[in-house]
Coordinates of N, CA, C and O in Angstrom, one line a residue:
K1258 N 113.4 104.8 93.7 CA 111.8 104.6 94.0 C 111.0 105.0 92.9 O 111.2 106.3 92.7
L1259 N 109.9 104.2 92.4 CA 109.4 104.4 91.5 C 107.9 105.2 91.7 O 107.3 104.8 92.8
P1260 N 107.7 105.9 91.1 CA 106.1 106.7 91.3 C 105.0 105.4 91.2 O 105.3 104.5 90.4
K1261 N 104.0 105.7 92.0 CA 103.1 104.5 92.0 C 101.8 104.8 91.1 O 101.4 106.0 91.1
E1262 N 101.9 104.0 90.0 CA 101.0 104.2 88.9 C 99.7 103.4 89.1 O 98.4 103.4 88.6
Y1263 N 99.5 102.4 90.0 CA 98.9 101.0 90.2 C 98.4 101.2 91.7 O 99.1 101.3 92.5
D1264 N 97.0 101.3 92.1 CA 96.6 100.8 93.2 C 96.8 99.4 93.6 O 97.2 99.2 95.0
L1265 N 96.4 98.5 92.9 CA 96.4 97.3 92.9 C 97.5 96.5 92.0 O 97.4 97.0 90.7
V1266 N 97.8 95.4 92.4 CA 99.0 94.7 91.2 C 98.1 93.1 91.2 O 98.2 92.6 92.7
F1267 N 97.9 92.6 90.3 CA 97.6 91.1 90.3 C 98.4 90.4 89.4 O 98.7 90.7 88.3
V1268 N 99.2 89.2 89.8 CA 100.0 88.5 88.9 C 99.8 87.0 88.9 O 99.5 86.5 90.0
A1269 N 99.5 86.5 87.8 CA 99.2 85.2 87.4 C 100.0 85.0 86.3 O 99.2 85.6 85.2
H1270 N 100.7 84.0 86.1 CA 101.5 83.9 84.8 C 100.9 83.5 83.8 O 101.3 83.2 82.5
Y1271 N 99.4 82.7 84.0 CA 98.8 82.0 82.8 C 97.4 82.0 83.4 O 97.3 82.0 84.7
P1272 N 96.5 82.1 82.6 CA 94.9 82.2 82.9 C 94.5 80.9 83.6 O 94.3 80.0 82.6
A1273 N 94.4 80.4 84.8 CA 93.9 79.5 85.4 C 92.6 79.5 86.2 O 92.6 80.6 86.7
K1274 N 91.8 78.8 86.1 CA 90.6 78.9 86.9 C 90.8 79.0 88.4 O 90.2 79.8 89.1
A1275 N 91.8 78.3 89.0 CA 92.4 78.3 90.3 C 92.5 79.8 90.8 O 92.4 80.2 92.0
K1276 N 92.9 81.0 90.0 CA 93.6 82.3 90.2 C 92.0 83.0 90.4 O 92.2 84.0 91.3
D1277 N 91.0 82.8 90.0 CA 89.7 83.1 90.4 C 89.5 84.9 90.2 O 89.4 85.7 91.0
I1278 N 90.1 84.9 88.8 CA 90.0 86.3 88.2 C 88.5 86.9 88.1 O 88.4 88.1 88.6
P1279 N 87.5 86.0 87.8 CA 86.2 86.6 87.8 C 85.8 87.1 89.3 O 85.3 88.3 89.4
W1280 N 86.1 86.6 90.5 CA 85.8 87.2 91.8 C 86.8 88.2 92.2 O 86.5 89.3 92.6
L1281 N 88.1 88.5 91.5 CA 88.8 89.6 91.7 C 88.0 90.8 90.7 O 88.0 91.6 91.4
L1282 N 87.3 90.6 89.6 CA 86.8 91.5 89.3 C 85.5 91.9 89.9 O 85.1 93.3 89.8
K1283 N 84.7 91.1 90.5 CA 83.7 91.4 91.7 C 84.4 92.5 92.3 O 83.5 93.4 93.0
V1284 N 85.1 91.9 93.0 CA 85.9 92.7 93.9 C 86.0 94.3 93.6 O 85.9 95.1 94.4
L1285 N 86.9 94.1 92.6 CA 87.2 95.6 91.9 C 85.9 96.6 91.3 O 85.9 97.7 91.8
Q1286 N 84.9 95.7 91.0 CA 83.6 96.6 90.8 C 82.9 97.0 92.0 O 82.5 98.2 91.8
F1287 N 83.2 96.2 92.8 CA 82.3 97.0 94.2 C 83.7 98.0 94.8 O 83.0 99.2 95.4
L1288 N 84.7 97.7 94.5 CA 85.5 98.6 95.2 C 85.7 100.1 94.5 O 85.6 101.3 94.9
I1289 N 85.1 100.0 92.9 CA 85.0 101.6 92.3 C 84.3 102.4 93.0 O 84.1 103.3 92.5
Q1290 N 83.0 101.6 93.5 CA 82.0 102.4 94.2 C 82.5 103.3 94.9 O 81.8 104.2 95.6
R1291 N 83.2 103.3 95.7 CA 84.0 103.8 97.0 C 85.2 104.5 96.3 O 85.7 105.7 96.7
C1292 N 85.9 104.1 95.5 CA 87.3 104.4 95.0 C 87.0 104.5 93.3 O 87.7 103.8 92.7
P1293 N 86.3 105.5 92.8 CA 85.9 105.4 91.3 C 87.4 105.5 90.4 O 87.2 104.9 89.4
H1294 N 88.5 105.9 90.8 CA 89.8 105.9 90.2 C 90.8 105.1 90.4 O 91.8 105.2 89.8
I1295 N 90.4 103.9 91.2 CA 91.0 102.7 91.4 C 91.8 102.4 90.6 O 90.9 102.0 89.1
K1296 N 92.9 102.0 90.0 CA 93.6 101.2 88.7 C 94.5 99.9 89.6 O 95.3 99.8 90.4
I1297 N 93.9 98.9 88.5 CA 94.6 97.6 88.8 C 95.7 97.3 87.7 O 94.8 97.2 86.4
A1298 N 96.7 96.5 87.9 CA 97.5 95.8 86.7 C 97.1 94.6 87.0 O 97.5 93.9 87.8
I1299 N 96.9 94.0 85.9 CA 97.0 92.7 85.7 C 97.9 92.2 85.0 O 98.2 92.5 83.8
I1300 N 98.8 91.1 85.5 CA 100.1 90.7 84.8 C 100.0 89.4 84.4 O 99.6 88.5 85.3
G1301 N 100.1 88.8 83.2 CA 100.0 87.5 83.0 C 99.8 87.4 81.7 O 99.1 88.2 80.9
K1302 N 100.3 86.0 81.0 CA 99.9 86.1 79.7 C 98.5 85.3 79.5 O 97.9 84.4 80.3
G1303 N 97.8 85.8 78.5 CA 96.3 85.6 78.0 C 95.6 86.3 79.0 O 94.2 85.7 78.5
H1304 N 95.7 86.9 80.0 CA 94.4 87.5 80.7 C 93.6 88.3 80.0 O 92.4 88.3 80.2
K1305 N 94.1 89.2 79.1 CA 93.7 90.2 78.5 C 92.6 89.7 77.5 O 91.3 90.0 77.1
E1306 N 92.9 88.6 76.7 CA 92.3 87.7 75.7 C 91.0 87.1 76.4 O 90.0 87.0 75.9
K1307 N 91.3 86.5 77.5 CA 90.1 85.9 78.2 C 89.3 86.7 78.9 O 88.0 86.3 79.0
Y1308 N 89.7 87.8 79.7 CA 88.7 88.6 80.3 C 88.3 90.0 79.8 O 87.6 90.7 80.5
Y1309 N 88.9 90.3 78.6 CA 88.8 91.5 78.0 C 87.1 91.8 77.8 O 86.6 93.0 78.4
F1310 N 86.3 91.1 77.4 CA 84.9 91.5 77.2 C 83.8 91.3 78.5 O 83.1 92.2 78.8
E1311 N 84.3 90.8 79.4 CA 84.0 90.8 80.6 C 84.0 91.7 81.5 O 83.6 92.7 82.0
I1312 N 85.2 92.5 81.3 CA 85.8 93.5 82.0 C 85.0 95.0 81.3 O 84.7 95.8 82.0
E1313 N 84.8 94.8 80.2 CA 84.1 95.8 79.4 C 82.4 95.8 79.6 O 81.8 96.8 80.3
K1314 N 82.0 94.6 79.7 CA 80.6 94.3 80.4 C 80.4 94.8 81.6 O 79.4 95.6 82.2
M1315 N 81.5 94.7 82.7 CA 81.1 95.5 83.9 C 81.5 96.6 84.0 O 81.5 97.4 85.3
G1316 N 82.1 97.4 83.2 CA 82.3 98.8 83.1 C 83.6 99.1 84.0 O 83.8 100.1 84.7
L1317 N 84.5 98.2 83.8 CA 85.8 98.4 84.4 C 87.1 98.7 83.4 O 88.3 98.9 84.3
S1318 N 86.7 98.9 82.4 CA 87.8 98.8 81.5 C 88.5 100.3 81.7 O 89.7 100.4 81.4
N1319 N 88.2 101.3 82.5 CA 89.0 102.5 83.0 C 89.8 102.1 84.2 O 90.7 102.9 84.5
N1320 N 89.8 101.0 84.7 CA 90.4 100.6 85.9 C 91.3 99.6 85.8 O 91.9 99.2 87.0
V1321 N 91.0 98.6 84.7 CA 92.0 97.6 84.4 C 93.0 98.1 83.4 O 92.7 98.7 82.3
V1322 N 94.6 98.0 83.7 CA 95.4 98.0 83.0 C 96.0 96.4 82.6 O 96.6 95.7 83.6
F1323 N 96.0 95.9 81.4 CA 96.8 94.5 81.5 C 98.0 94.7 80.5 O 98.5 95.7 79.8
L1324 N 99.1 94.4 81.5 CA 100.4 94.5 81.2 C 101.1 93.1 80.3 O 102.2 93.4 80.3
G1325 N 100.6 92.0 80.3 CA 100.8 91.1 79.8 C 102.0 90.4 80.5 O 102.1 90.5 81.8
E1326 N 102.7 89.4 80.0 CA 103.3 88.6 80.6 C 104.7 89.6 80.7 O 105.3 90.1 79.7
L1327 N 105.4 89.7 82.0 CA 106.3 90.3 82.5 C 107.5 89.6 83.1 O 107.2 88.5 84.1
H1328 N 108.5 89.9 83.0 CA 109.9 89.0 83.4 C 110.8 90.1 84.2 O 111.2 91.4 83.5
N1329 N 111.3 89.5 85.3 CA 113.0 90.2 85.6 C 112.5 91.8 86.0 O 111.7 92.1 86.8
D1330 N 113.3 92.6 85.3 CA 113.2 93.9 85.5 C 111.9 94.7 85.5 O 111.4 95.4 85.9
D1331 N 111.2 94.0 84.2 CA 110.1 94.6 83.7 C 108.8 94.2 85.2 O 108.0 95.2 85.5
L1332 N 109.0 93.1 85.6 CA 107.9 92.7 86.6 C 108.2 93.3 87.8 O 107.5 94.0 88.6
N1333 N 110.0 93.4 88.1 CA 109.8 94.2 89.3 C 109.4 95.8 89.5 O 109.4 96.3 90.2
D1334 N 109.6 96.3 88.1 CA 108.9 97.9 87.8 C 107.4 97.5 88.2 O 107.2 98.6 89.3
A1335 N 106.9 96.7 87.9 CA 105.5 96.5 88.0 C 105.0 96.7 89.6 O 104.1 97.2 89.9
Y1336 N 106.0 95.8 90.3 CA 105.8 95.6 91.6 C 105.9 97.0 92.4 O 105.4 97.4 93.3
M1337 N 107.0 97.6 91.9 CA 107.8 99.1 92.7 C 106.7 100.2 92.3 O 106.2 101.1 92.8
K1338 N 105.9 100.0 91.2 CA 104.8 100.9 90.9 C 103.3 100.6 91.4 O 102.6 101.5 91.0
S1339 N 103.1 99.8 92.1 CA 102.0 99.4 92.6 C 102.0 99.5 94.4 O 102.9 99.6 95.1
K1340 N 100.9 99.9 95.1 CA 100.5 100.1 96.2 C 100.4 98.8 96.8 O 100.7 98.7 98.1
L1341 N 99.3 98.0 96.3 CA 99.2 96.6 97.2 C 99.1 95.6 96.2 O 99.1 95.8 95.0
F1342 N 99.4 94.4 96.7 CA 99.2 93.0 95.6 C 98.1 92.4 96.2 O 97.8 92.3 97.6
I1343 N 97.3 91.7 95.3 CA 96.1 91.2 95.7 C 96.2 89.7 94.7 O 96.4 89.5 93.7
L1344 N 96.0 88.8 95.5 CA 96.0 87.6 95.2 C 94.4 86.6 95.6 O 94.2 86.4 96.7
T1345 N 93.5 86.2 94.7 CA 92.4 85.6 95.2 C 92.3 84.2 94.6 O 91.1 83.7 94.3
S1346 N 93.3 83.7 94.8 CA 93.3 82.2 94.5 C 92.6 81.4 95.4 O 92.2 81.5 96.1
K1347 N 92.1 80.3 94.2 CA 91.2 79.3 95.4 C 92.2 78.1 95.7 O 91.9 77.4 96.7
V1348 N 93.1 77.7 94.9 CA 94.1 76.7 95.3 C 95.4 77.7 95.4 O 95.8 78.3 93.9
E1349 N 96.0 77.1 96.0 CA 97.6 77.5 95.8 C 98.9 76.5 96.5 O 98.4 75.7 97.5
G1350 N 99.9 76.3 96.0 CA 100.9 75.4 96.7 C 101.8 76.3 97.3 O 101.4 76.9 98.5
L1351 N 102.6 76.8 96.4 CA 103.6 78.0 96.9 C 103.6 79.1 96.0 O 104.3 79.1 95.1
P1352 N 102.8 80.1 96.6 CA 102.6 81.4 95.5 C 103.9 82.1 95.5 O 104.1 83.2 96.5
M1353 N 104.5 82.0 94.6 CA 105.9 82.7 94.3 C 105.6 84.2 94.0 O 106.2 84.9 94.8
V1354 N 104.4 84.6 93.7 CA 104.3 85.9 93.4 C 103.8 86.7 94.6 O 104.3 88.0 94.9
L1355 N 103.3 86.0 95.8 CA 103.0 86.4 96.8 C 104.5 86.8 97.5 O 104.8 87.8 98.0
I1356 N 105.4 85.9 97.8 CA 106.8 86.2 98.3 C 107.4 87.2 97.4 O 108.2 88.0 98.0
E1357 N 107.3 87.3 96.1 CA 107.6 88.6 95.3 C 107.4 89.6 95.6 O 108.0 90.8 95.9
A1358 N 105.9 89.8 95.8 CA 105.1 91.0 96.5 C 105.9 91.4 97.8 O 106.0 92.7 98.2
M1359 N 105.9 90.5 98.4 CA 106.4 90.8 100.1 C 108.0 91.4 100.0 O 108.1 92.1 100.9
S1360 N 108.6 90.8 99.1 CA 110.0 91.3 98.9 C 109.8 92.7 98.5 O 111.2 93.5 98.8
F1361 N 109.4 93.0 98.1 CA 109.0 94.7 97.7 C 108.2 95.6 98.7 O 108.3 96.7 98.4
S1362 N 108.1 94.9 99.7 CA 107.3 95.2 101.0 C 106.2 95.9 100.3 O 105.4 97.0 101.2
L1363 N 105.5 95.2 99.6 CA 104.1 95.4 99.0 C 103.0 94.8 100.4 O 103.1 93.7 100.7
P1364 N 101.9 95.5 100.8 CA 101.0 95.0 101.6 C 100.4 94.0 100.6 O 100.2 94.6 99.5
V1365 N 100.1 92.9 101.3 CA 99.3 91.9 100.5 C 98.1 91.7 101.0 O 97.7 91.5 102.1
I1366 N 97.2 91.4 100.0 CA 95.8 91.2 100.4 C 95.6 89.6 99.6 O 95.9 89.5 98.4
V1367 N 95.3 88.7 100.5 CA 95.2 87.3 99.9 C 94.1 86.7 100.4 O 93.5 86.8 101.4
T1368 N 93.5 85.6 99.6 CA 92.4 84.6 100.3 C 93.5 83.7 101.0 O 94.4 83.3 100.8
E1369 N 92.5 82.9 101.9 CA 92.9 82.1 102.8 C 93.9 81.1 102.0 O 95.0 80.7 102.5
N1370 N 93.4 80.7 101.0 CA 93.9 79.6 100.2 C 95.4 80.1 99.6 O 96.3 79.4 99.3
G1371 N 95.6 81.4 99.4 CA 97.0 82.1 98.7 C 97.7 82.1 99.8 O 98.8 82.5 99.6
L1372 N 97.3 82.0 101.4 CA 98.5 82.5 102.1 C 99.2 81.5 102.7 O 98.9 80.2 102.9
V1373 N 100.4 81.6 102.8 CA 101.1 80.3 103.0 C 101.7 80.9 104.7 O 101.9 81.8 104.8
R1374 N 101.3 79.9 105.5 CA 101.1 80.4 107.0 C 102.6 81.0 107.6 O 102.3 81.9 108.3
T1375 N 103.8 80.6 107.0 CA 104.8 81.4 107.7 C 104.9 82.8 107.0 O 106.0 83.4 107.4
T1376 N 104.0 82.9 106.0 CA 104.1 84.6 105.5 C 103.4 85.5 106.4 O 103.3 86.7 106.1
E1377 N 102.5 85.1 107.3 CA 101.5 86.1 108.1 C 102.4 87.0 108.4 O 103.4 86.4 109.5
S1378 N 102.1 88.5 108.4 CA 102.9 89.4 109.2 C 102.0 90.8 108.9 O 100.9 90.7 108.7
L1379 N 102.5 91.9 109.6 CA 101.7 93.1 109.1 C 101.5 93.4 108.0 O 100.5 94.4 107.7
F1380 N 102.1 92.9 106.9 CA 101.5 93.2 105.7 C 100.8 92.5 105.1 O 100.5 92.4 104.1
A1381 N 100.5 91.3 105.6 CA 99.4 90.5 105.1 C 98.2 90.6 105.7 O 98.0 90.4 106.9
V1382 N 97.1 90.6 104.6 CA 95.6 90.4 105.2 C 94.9 89.1 104.6 O 95.0 89.0 103.3
M1383 N 94.6 88.6 105.3 CA 93.9 87.2 104.7 C 92.3 87.2 105.0 O 91.9 87.6 106.4
L1384 N 91.6 86.6 104.2 CA 90.1 86.8 104.4 C 89.8 85.0 103.6 O 90.3 84.9 102.8
T1385 N 88.8 84.5 104.1 CA 88.2 83.2 103.7 C 87.5 83.5 102.8 O 86.1 83.9 103.0
V1386 N 87.5 83.2 101.3 CA 86.5 83.6 100.3 C 85.3 82.9 100.6 O 84.2 83.6 100.4
S1387 N 85.4 81.6 100.9 CA 84.0 80.6 101.0 C 83.4 81.6 102.3 O 82.0 81.4 102.3
E1388 N 83.6 82.1 103.1 CA 82.9 82.6 104.3 C 82.7 84.1 104.2 O 82.0 84.7 105.1
T1389 N 82.8 84.9 103.1 CA 82.6 86.3 102.9 C 82.1 86.4 101.5 O 81.7 85.8 100.7
S1390 N 81.4 87.9 101.4 CA 80.8 88.4 100.5 C 82.0 89.4 99.8 O 82.8 89.7 100.6
V1391 N 81.7 89.8 98.5 CA 82.6 90.8 97.7 C 82.4 91.9 99.0 O 83.6 92.6 99.0
M1392 N 81.3 92.2 99.0 CA 81.3 93.6 100.0 C 82.2 93.7 101.4 O 82.5 94.6 101.4
V1393 N 82.1 92.4 101.9 CA 82.8 92.5 103.5 C 84.4 92.0 103.0 O 85.0 93.0 103.8
F1394 N 84.5 91.4 102.0 CA 86.2 91.6 101.5 C 86.8 92.9 101.4 O 87.4 93.3 101.8
V1395 N 85.9 93.8 100.5 CA 86.3 95.1 100.2 C 86.2 95.8 101.6 O 87.3 96.8 101.8
S1396 N 85.3 96.1 102.2 CA 84.9 96.8 103.2 C 85.9 96.8 104.5 O 86.5 97.7 105.1
E1397 N 86.2 95.2 104.8 CA 86.8 94.9 106.0 C 88.4 94.6 105.4 O 89.3 95.0 106.4
T1398 N 88.6 94.7 104.4 CA 90.1 94.1 104.1 C 90.8 95.2 102.9 O 91.8 95.6 103.6
V1399 N 90.2 95.3 102.0 CA 91.1 96.3 100.9 C 90.8 97.4 101.2 O 91.7 98.1 101.0
L1400 N 90.0 98.2 101.7 CA 89.8 99.6 101.5 C 90.9 100.2 103.0 O 91.5 100.9 102.8
P1401 N 90.6 99.2 104.1 CA 91.7 99.5 105.3 C 93.1 99.7 104.8 O 93.9 100.5 105.1
V1402 N 93.4 98.7 104.2 CA 94.8 98.4 103.6 C 95.2 99.4 102.7 O 96.1 100.1 102.5
Y1403 N 94.1 99.6 101.7 CA 94.5 100.5 100.4 C 94.6 102.0 101.3 O 95.6 102.8 100.9
A1404 N 93.8 102.5 102.3 CA 94.0 103.9 103.0 C 95.4 104.1 103.4 O 95.8 104.9 103.5
A1405 N 96.0 102.7 103.9 CA 97.1 102.9 104.9 C 98.3 102.7 103.8 O 99.3 103.4 103.9
A1406 N 98.1 102.4 102.7 CA 99.2 102.1 101.6 C 100.0 103.0 101.1 O 101.4 103.1 101.2
P1407 N 99.4 104.3 101.0 CA 100.4 105.5 100.7 C 101.4 106.0 101.9 O 102.4 106.6 101.4
L1408 N 101.1 105.5 102.9 CA 102.0 105.9 104.2 C 103.1 105.1 103.8 O 104.5 105.0 104.5
R1409 N 103.1 103.6 103.1 CA 104.4 102.8 103.2 C 105.4 103.1 102.2 O 105.3 103.9 101.0

């Protein structure tokens, strides 16, 4: 068992508009008002280049760690070093990263579009992005799951 280095982990193997990283950053910006030392690992190719300046502008550079593209053991280690998995996709087919995260017993926080109906369990919290604000998402979903995560 590896020590937990990241509070949240987000995995998208390429920067796609459907993964909605800008919304993820808004969630993080609101979340650090309550948990200023929270860290998120963003995994995938091209994310640093695409979002670096936005993260700097939003004041999140101390909270975001870009791990780049990871595979196999390196990706497995990143999951094991994380407390929670978050997926903010607007559109998903079969989200393999969600299945991977759950295989490591990570509590997962996903948008309704990212949740595969058969994966709903005690570890999954779903919220419809179109029906909520960042404040509600963080207050009612992320914080309660985050508070319980160290117990897992």
